[in-house]
Coordinates of C-alpha atoms in Angstrom, one line a residue:
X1 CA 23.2 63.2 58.5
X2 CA 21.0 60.1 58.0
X3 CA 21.5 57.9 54.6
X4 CA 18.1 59.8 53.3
X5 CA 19.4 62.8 53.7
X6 CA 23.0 62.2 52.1
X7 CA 21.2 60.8 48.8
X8 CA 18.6 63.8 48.9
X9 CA 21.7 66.5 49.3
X10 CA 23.7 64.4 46.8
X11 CA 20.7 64.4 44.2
X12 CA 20.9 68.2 44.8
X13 CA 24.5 69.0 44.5
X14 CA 25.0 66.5 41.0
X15 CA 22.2 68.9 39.2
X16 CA 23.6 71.3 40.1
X17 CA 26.9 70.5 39.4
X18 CA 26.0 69.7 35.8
X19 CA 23.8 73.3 35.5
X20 CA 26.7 75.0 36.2
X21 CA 29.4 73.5 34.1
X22 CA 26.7 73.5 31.1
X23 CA 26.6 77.8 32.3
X24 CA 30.2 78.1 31.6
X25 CA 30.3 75.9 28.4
X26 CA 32.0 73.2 30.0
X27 CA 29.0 70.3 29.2
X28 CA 27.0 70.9 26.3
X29 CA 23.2 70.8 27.0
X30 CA 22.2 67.6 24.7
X31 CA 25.5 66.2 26.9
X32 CA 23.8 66.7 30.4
X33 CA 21.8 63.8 31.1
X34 CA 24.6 61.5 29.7
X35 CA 26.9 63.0 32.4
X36 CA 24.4 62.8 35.2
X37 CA 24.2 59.4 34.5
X38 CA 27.8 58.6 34.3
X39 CA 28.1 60.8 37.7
X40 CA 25.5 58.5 39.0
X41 CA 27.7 55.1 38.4
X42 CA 31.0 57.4 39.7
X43 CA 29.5 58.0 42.9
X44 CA 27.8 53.9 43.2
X45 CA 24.5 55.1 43.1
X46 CA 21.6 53.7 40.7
X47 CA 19.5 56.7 40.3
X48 CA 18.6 60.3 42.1
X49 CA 15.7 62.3 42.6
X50 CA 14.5 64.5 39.6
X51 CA 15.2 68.3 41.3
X52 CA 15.7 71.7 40.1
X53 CA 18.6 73.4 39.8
X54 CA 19.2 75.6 43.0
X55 CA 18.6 79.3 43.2
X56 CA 21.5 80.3 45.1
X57 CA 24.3 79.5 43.0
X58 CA 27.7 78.0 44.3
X59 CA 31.0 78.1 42.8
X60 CA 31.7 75.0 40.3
X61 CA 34.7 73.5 42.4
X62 CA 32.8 73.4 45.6
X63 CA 30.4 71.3 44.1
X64 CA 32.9 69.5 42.8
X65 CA 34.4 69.5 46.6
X66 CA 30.8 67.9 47.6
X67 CA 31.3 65.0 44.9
X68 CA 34.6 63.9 46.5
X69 CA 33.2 64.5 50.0
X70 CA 30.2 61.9 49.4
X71 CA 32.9 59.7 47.8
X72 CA 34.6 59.0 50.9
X73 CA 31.6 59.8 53.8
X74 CA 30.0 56.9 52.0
X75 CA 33.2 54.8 51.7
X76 CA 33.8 54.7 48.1
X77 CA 37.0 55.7 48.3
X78 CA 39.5 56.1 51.2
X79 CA 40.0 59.6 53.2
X80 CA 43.6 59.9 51.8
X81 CA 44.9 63.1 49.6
X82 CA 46.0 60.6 46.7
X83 CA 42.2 58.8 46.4
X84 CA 40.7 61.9 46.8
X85 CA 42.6 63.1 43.5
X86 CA 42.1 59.9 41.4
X87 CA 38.4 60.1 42.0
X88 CA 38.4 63.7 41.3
X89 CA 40.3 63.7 38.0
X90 CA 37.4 61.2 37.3
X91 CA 34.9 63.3 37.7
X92 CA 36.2 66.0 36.1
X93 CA 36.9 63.7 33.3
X94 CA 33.3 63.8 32.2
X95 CA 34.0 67.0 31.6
X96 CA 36.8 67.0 29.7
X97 CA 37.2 67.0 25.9
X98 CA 38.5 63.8 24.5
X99 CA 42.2 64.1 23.0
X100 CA 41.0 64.1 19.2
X101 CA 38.7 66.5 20.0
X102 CA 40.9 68.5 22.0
X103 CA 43.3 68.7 19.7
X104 CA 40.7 69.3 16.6
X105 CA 39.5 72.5 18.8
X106 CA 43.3 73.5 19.2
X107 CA 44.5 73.8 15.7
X108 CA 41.3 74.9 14.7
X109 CA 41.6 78.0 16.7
X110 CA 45.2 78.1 15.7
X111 CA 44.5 79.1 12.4
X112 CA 42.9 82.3 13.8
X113 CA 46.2 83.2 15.7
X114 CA 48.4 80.9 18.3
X115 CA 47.5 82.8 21.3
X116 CA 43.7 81.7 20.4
X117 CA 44.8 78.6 20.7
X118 CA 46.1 78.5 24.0
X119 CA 44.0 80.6 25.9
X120 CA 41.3 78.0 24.7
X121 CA 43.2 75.0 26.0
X122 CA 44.5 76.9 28.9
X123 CA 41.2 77.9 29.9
X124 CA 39.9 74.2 29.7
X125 CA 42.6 72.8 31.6
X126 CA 41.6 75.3 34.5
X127 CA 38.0 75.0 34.3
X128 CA 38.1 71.0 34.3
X129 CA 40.8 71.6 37.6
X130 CA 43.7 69.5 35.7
X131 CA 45.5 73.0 36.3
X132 CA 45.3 73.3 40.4
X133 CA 44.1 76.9 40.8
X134 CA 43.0 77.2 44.3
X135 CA 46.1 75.2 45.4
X136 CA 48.7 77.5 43.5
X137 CA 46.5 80.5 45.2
X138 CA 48.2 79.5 48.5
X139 CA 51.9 79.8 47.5
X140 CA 53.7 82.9 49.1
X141 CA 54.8 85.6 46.2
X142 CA 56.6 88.5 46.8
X143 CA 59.7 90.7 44.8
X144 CA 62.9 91.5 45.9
X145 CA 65.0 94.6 45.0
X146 CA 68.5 94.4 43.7
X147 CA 71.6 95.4 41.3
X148 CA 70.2 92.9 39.0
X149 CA 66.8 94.1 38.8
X150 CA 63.4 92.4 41.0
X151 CA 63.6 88.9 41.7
X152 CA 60.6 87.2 42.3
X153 CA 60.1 85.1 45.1
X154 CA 57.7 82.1 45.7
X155 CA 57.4 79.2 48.5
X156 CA 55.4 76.3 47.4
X157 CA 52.6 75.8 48.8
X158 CA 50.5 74.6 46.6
X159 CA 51.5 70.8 45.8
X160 CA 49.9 68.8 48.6
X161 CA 52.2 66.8 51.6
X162 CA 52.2 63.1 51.7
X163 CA 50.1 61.6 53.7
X164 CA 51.7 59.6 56.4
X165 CA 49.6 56.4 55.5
X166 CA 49.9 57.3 52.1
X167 CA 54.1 56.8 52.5
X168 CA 53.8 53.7 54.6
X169 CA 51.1 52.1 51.3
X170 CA 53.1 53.8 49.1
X171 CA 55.7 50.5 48.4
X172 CA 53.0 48.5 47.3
X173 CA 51.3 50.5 44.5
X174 CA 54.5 50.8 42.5
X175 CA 54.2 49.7 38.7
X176 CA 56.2 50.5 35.2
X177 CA 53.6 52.0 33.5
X178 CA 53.7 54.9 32.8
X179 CA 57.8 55.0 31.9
X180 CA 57.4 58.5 34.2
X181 CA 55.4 61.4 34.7
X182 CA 56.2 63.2 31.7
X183 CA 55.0 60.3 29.4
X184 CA 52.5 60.7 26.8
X185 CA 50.8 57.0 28.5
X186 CA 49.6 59.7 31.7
X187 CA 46.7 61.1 28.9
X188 CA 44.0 59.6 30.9
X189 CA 45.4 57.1 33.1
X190 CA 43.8 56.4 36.6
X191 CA 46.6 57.1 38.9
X192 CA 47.0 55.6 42.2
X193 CA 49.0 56.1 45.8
X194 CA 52.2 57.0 44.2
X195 CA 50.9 58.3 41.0
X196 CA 48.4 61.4 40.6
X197 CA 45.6 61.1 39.0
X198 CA 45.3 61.9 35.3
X199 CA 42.2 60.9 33.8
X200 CA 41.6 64.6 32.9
X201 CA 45.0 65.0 31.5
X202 CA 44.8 66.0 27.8
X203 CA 48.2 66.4 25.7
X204 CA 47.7 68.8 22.2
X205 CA 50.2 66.7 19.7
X206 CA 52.2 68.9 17.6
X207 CA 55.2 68.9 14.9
X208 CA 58.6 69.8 16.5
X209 CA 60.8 70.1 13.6
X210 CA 59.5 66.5 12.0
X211 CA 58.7 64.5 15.2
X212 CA 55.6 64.5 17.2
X213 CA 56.1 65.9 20.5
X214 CA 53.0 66.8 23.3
X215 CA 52.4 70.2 24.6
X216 CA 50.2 70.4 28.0
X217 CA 49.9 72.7 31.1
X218 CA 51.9 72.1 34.7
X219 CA 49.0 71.2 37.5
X220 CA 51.2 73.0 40.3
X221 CA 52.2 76.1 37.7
X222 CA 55.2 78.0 38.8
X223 CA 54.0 80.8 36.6
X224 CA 51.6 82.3 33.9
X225 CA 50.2 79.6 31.7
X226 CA 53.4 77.3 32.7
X227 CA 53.6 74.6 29.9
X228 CA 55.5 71.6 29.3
X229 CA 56.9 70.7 26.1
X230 CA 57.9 66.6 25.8
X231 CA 58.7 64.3 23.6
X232 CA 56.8 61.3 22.3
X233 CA 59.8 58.7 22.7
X234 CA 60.7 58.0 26.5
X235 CA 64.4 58.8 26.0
X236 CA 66.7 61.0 28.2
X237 CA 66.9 64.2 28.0
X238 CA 69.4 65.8 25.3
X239 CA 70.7 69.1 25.6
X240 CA 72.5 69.3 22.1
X241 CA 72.3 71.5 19.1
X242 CA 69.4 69.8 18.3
X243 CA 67.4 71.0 21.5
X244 CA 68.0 74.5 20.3
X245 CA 66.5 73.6 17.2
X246 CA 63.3 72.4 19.0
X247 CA 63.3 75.3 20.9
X248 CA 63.3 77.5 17.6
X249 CA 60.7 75.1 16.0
X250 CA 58.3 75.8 18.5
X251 CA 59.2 79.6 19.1
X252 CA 57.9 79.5 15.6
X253 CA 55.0 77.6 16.3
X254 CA 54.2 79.5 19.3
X255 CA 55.7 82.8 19.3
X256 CA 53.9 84.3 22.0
X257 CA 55.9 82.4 25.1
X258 CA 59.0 81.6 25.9
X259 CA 60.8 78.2 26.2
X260 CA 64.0 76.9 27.8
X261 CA 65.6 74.0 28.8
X262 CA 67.4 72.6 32.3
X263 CA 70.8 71.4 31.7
X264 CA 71.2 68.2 30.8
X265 CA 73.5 66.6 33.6
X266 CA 73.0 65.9 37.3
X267 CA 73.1 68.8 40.1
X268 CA 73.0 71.4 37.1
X269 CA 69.7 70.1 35.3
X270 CA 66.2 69.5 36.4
X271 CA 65.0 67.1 38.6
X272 CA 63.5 64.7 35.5
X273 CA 66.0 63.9 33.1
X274 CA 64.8 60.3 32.2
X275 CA 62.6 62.0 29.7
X276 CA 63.3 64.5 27.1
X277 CA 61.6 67.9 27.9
X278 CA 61.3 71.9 27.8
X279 CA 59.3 73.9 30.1
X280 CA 57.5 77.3 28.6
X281 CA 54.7 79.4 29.0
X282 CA 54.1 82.9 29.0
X283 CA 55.3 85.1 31.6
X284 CA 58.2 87.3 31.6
X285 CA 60.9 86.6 34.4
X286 CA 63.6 88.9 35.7
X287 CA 66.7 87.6 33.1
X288 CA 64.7 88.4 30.4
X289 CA 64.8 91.8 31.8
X290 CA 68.3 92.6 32.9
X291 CA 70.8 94.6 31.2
X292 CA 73.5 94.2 28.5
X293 CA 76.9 94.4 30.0
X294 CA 79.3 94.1 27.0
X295 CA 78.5 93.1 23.2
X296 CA 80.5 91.2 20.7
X297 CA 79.7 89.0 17.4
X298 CA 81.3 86.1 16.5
X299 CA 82.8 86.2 12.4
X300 CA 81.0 82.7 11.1
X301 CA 77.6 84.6 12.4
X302 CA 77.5 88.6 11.7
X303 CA 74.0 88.8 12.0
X304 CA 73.6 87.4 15.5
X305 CA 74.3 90.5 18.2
X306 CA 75.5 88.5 21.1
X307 CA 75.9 90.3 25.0
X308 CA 76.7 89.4 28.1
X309 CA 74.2 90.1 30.4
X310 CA 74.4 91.7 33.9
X311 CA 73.0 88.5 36.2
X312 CA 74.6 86.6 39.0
X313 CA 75.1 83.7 36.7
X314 CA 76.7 83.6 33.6
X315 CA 75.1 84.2 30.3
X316 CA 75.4 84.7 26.9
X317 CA 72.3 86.3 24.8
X318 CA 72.0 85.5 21.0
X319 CA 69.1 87.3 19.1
X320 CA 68.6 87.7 15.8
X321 CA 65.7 87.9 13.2
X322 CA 67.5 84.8 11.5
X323 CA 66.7 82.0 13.1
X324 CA 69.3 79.6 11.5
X325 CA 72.0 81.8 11.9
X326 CA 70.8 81.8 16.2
X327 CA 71.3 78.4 15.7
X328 CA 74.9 78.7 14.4
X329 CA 75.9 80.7 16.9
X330 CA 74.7 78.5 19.8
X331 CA 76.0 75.7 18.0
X332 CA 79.8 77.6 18.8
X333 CA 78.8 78.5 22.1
X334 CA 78.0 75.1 22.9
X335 CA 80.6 73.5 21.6
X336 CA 83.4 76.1 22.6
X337 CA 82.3 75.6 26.3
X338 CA 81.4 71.9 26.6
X339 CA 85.5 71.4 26.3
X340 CA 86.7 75.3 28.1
X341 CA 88.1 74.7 31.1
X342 CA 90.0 78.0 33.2
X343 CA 92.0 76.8 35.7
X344 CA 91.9 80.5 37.7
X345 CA 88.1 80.1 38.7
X346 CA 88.0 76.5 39.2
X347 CA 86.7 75.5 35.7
X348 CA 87.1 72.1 34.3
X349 CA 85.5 70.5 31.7
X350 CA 86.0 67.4 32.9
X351 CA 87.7 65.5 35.7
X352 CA 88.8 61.4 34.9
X353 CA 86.2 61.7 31.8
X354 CA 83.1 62.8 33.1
X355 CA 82.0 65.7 31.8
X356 CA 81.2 68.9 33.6
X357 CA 80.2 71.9 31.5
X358 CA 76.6 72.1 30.6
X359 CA 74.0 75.0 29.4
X360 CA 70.9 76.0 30.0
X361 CA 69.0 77.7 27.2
X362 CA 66.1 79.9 27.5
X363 CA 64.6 80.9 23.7
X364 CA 61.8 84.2 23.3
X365 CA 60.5 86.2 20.5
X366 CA 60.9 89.8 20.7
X367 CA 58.8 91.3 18.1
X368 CA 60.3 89.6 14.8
X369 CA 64.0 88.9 16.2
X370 CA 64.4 85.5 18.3
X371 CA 66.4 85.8 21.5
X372 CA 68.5 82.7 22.9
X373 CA 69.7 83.1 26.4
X374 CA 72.5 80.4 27.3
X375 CA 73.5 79.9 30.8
X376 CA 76.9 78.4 31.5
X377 CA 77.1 75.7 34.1
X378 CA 79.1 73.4 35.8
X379 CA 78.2 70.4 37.7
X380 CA 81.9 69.7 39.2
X381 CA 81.9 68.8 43.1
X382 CA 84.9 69.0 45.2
X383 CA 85.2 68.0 48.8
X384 CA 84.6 71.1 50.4
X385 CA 81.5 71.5 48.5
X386 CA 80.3 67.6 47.6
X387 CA 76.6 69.1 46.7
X388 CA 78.4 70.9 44.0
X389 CA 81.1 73.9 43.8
X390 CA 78.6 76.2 41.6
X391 CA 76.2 74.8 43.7
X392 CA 74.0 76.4 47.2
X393 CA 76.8 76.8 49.3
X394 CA 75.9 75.6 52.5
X395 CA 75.5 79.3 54.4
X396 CA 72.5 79.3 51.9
X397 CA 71.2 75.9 52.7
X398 CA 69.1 76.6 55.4
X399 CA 66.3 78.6 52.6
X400 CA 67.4 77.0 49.0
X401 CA 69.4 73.5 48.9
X402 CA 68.4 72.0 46.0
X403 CA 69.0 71.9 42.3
X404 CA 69.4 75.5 40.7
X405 CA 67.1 74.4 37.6
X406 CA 65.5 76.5 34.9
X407 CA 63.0 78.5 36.6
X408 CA 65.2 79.4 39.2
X409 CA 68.0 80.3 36.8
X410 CA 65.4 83.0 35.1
X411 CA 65.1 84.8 38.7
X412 CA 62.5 83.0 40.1
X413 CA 63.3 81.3 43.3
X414 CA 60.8 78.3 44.2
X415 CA 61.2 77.8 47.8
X416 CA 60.4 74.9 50.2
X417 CA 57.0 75.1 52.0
X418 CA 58.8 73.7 55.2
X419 CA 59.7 78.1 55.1
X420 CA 56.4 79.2 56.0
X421 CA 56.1 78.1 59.4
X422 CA 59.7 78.2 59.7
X423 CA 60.1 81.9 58.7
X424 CA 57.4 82.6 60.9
X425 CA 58.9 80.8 64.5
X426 CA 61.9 83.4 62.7
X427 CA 59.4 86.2 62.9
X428 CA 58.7 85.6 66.6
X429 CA 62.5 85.4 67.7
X430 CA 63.0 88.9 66.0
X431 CA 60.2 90.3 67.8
X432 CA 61.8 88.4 71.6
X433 CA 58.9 85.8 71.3
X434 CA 60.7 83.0 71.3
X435 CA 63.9 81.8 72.8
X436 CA 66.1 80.3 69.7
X437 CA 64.6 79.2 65.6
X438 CA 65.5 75.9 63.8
X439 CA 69.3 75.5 64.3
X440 CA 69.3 75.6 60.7
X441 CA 68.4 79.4 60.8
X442 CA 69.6 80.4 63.9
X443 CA 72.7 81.8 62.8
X444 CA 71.1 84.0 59.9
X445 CA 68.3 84.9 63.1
X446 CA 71.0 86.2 65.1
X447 CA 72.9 88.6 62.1
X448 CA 69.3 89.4 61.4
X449 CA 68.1 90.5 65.1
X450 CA 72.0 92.3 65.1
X451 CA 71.5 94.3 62.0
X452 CA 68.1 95.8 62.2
X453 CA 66.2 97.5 64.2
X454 CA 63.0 95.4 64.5
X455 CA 59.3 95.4 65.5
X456 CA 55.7 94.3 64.2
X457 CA 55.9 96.9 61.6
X458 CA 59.3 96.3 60.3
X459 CA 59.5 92.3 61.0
X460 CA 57.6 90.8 57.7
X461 CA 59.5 92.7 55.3
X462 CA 62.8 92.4 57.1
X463 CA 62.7 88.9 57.0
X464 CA 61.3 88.9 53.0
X465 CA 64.0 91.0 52.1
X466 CA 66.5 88.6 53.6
X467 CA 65.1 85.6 52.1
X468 CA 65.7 87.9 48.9
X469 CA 69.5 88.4 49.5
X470 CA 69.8 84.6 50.6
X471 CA 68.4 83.5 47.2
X472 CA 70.3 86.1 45.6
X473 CA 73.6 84.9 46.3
X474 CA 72.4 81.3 45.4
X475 CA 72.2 82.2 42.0
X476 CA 75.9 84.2 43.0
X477 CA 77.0 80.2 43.8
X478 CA 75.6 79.1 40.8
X479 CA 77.4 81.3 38.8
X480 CA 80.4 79.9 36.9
X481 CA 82.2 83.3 36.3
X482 CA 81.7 85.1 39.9
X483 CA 81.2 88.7 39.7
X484 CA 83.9 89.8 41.5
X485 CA 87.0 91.3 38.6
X486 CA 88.4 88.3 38.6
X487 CA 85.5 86.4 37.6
X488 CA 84.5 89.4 34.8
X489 CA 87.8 88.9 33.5
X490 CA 87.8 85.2 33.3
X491 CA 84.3 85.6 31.1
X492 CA 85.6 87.9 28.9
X493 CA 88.9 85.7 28.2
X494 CA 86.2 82.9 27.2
X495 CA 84.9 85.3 25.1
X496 CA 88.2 86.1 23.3
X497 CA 87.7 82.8 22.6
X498 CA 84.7 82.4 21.1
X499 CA 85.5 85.4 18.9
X500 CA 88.6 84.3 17.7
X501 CA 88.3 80.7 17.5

């Protein structure tokens, strides 16, 4: 395509980029030429042809796909994954609200109910592509049956691999600002190789029992409207009594998702705990739907019914209608555990003063009453098991070996990309089309290819289901109180405890 041509299909494809964000409210009419023009300076041009918006119509993000295409066929900006998002998150910033106004349009809608309120901001943060939704489309989702109810099961596809010039330039575009990702300083900033673009990134402020915390969307979501709760102050995260009460304070101010917490230590928590922070959003996982298995109450809190719940890992659920009494109770949960050690399931809460026992607390509304599921954890490592003794055991480790953090605690497993080729060379083996796997899977191949009778019907779901049983008994590992009678007894001797204590 001669240089004529590239301007006269660029001229094109800006009108009617800017027709059809003003068709879905994105630009406001008296707004269009004003954008035009600053799409004109984004893409080092001067001026463009006067032309009419096209006919046919085409989807709003393949224009936007055009933009960033001219970008780098004219060499504006290099043909790497990490450029190609910077100069997207600029265009897409002319788009976007600015944070005062944002924010204005937020609580503005809030008065008419919460969920107003977020579906407007949701719907923004998708439309303006801050919120990745073709990319999540790829990721692999299926269910998987068992004694605990469906888990649900998801490999990752949708964040986007590095680059291999991108790693090798990656050491030289290091800075200290922002503090991390989770920083309020991201609203807007530029991004670079080793830091994704954010200049459409807006943060709505709000009031988390008297501090000012942010409240934004996750651009790779895990699930429905997946939201991230974080505080102003760059601090580490703090997994107290006084992250419950956040997690009340914003139950209240948003009663229509859920919130939880990773655990705040190594192995056990999340994989950012520089920077104090909840994840949320509204979707209902498989924990929140499991059974009760046994209820009690503790005597400083009548009102609060508390249960254990029938899960592979160990938890507690609090609920309520009275909030402060939840808050009492957890507050004994907590505390009770962070020093309980049981000697007969390999329990300590500590070893040469390092702590070891940690929660994970997941907070939702149900009608009027607020529930508070807390997850007991352990982050102790041993030398059979230096990753961590409640911990992927190494069978597992060949589908799921990192951190069991908060999402996957809930049920849902968020597995490795590297799976979906792997799982298919799997596939093959099964069906006698190939001669061995990854010699990280070839053991699992071989019980598989053993234990079933296979063939191109049976193969797919065969090999999902096992995946399923695999990440089940991850959660199994992760479990302080194993399931087994020994481990049912040893949870309800800690609840003795907690009762009589």
């Amino acid at each position: 395509m001669t240089k004529v041509e590239t301007d006269l299909t660029i001229d094109q494809t800006v009108t009617d980029f800017v027709q059809a964000y003003i068709e879905i409210g994105r630009i406001h009419r008296h707004d269009a030429i004003y954008v035009t023009n600053r799409l004109i300076d984004l893409l080092g041009k001067q001026s463009i042809e006067k032309v009419s918006p096209s006919l046919n119509k085409v989807p709003p993000l393949e224009l936007f796909d055009a933009l960033v295409a001219y970008a780098v066929n004219t060499d504006l900006i290099e043909n790497l994954p990490s450029a190609k998002d910077v100069f997207g998150a600029k265009v897409m910033d002319l788009l976007t609200p600015s944070p005062s106004e944002i924010n204005r349009d937020f609580w503005q809608a809030y008065d008419n109910s919460p969920k107003e309120a977020t579906d407007t901001f949701f719907t923004i943060s998708q439309q303006t592509n801050y919120i990745k939704t073709r990319e999540i489309a790829k990721n692999i989702e299926y269910t998987h049956d068992t004694d605990y109810g469906a888990l649900d099961i998801t490999i990752n596809l949708s964040k986007p691999e590095k680059d291999p010039k991108e790693i090798a330039l990656a050491g030289k575009s290091k800075t200290n600002y922002p503090d991390c990702m989770l920083c309020m300083e991201n609203e807007g900033y530029e991004g670079h190789l080793t830091h994704p673009g954010r200049a459409n990134h807006r943060i709505i402020r709000m009031d988390v029992n008297g501090e000012e915390w942010g409240f934004q969307y996750s651009p790779y979501a895990y699930y429905n409207e997946h939201a991230i709760f974080l505080s102003k102050v760059h601090r580490e995260m703090d997994v107290g009594i006084q992250a419950i009460k956040n997690l009340m304070d914003i139950l209240t101010t948003l009663p229509h998702y859920f919130v939880g917490s990773n655990a705040g230590l190594p192995i056990v928590g999340g994989s950012i705990l520089s920077h104090d922070h909840y994840q949320g959003g509204r979707h209902t996982f498989p924990l929140e739907r499991a059974e009760e298995e046994y209820t009690f109450k503790l005597k400083e809190t009548p009102d609060v019914k508390a249960s254990l719940i029938k899960w592979p890992m160990s938890v507690i659920r609090l609920s309520s209608t009275n909030k402060d009494e939840i808050i009492k109770a957890a507050d004994k949960v907590m505390t009770r555990w962070e020093t309980y050690s049981d000697e007969s399931v390999g329990i300590y809460s500590e070893t040469y003063g390092t702590p070891h026992n940690a929660i994970t607390p997941i907070a939702r509304r149900d009608g009027h009453a607020f529930e508070l599921d807390l997850v007991l954890r352990n982050n102790r490592t041993s030398q059979e098991y230096p990753d961590g003794i409640f911990h992927p055991h190494p069978p597992v480790q060949h589908i799921k070996k990192e951190n069991i953090g908060l999402i996957e605690v809930m049920g849902l497993a968020i597995l490795p990309p590297r799976l979906k080729d792997e799982l298919q060379v799997v596939r093959a083996y099964l069906l006698g089309e190939g001669e061995s796997v990854d010699p990280i899977h070839q053991k699992w191949a071989d019980e598989l290819k053993e234990a079933n009778q296979i063939n191109k019907d049976t193969v797919s779901d065969i090999v999902d289901q096992a995946v399923g049983e695999v990440f089940l008994q991850v959660l199994k590992d992760a479990g302080v109180f194993k399931r087994d009678e020994q481990g049912k007894k040893a949870f309800r001797t800690f609840v003795d405890y907690l009762v009589t204590s």
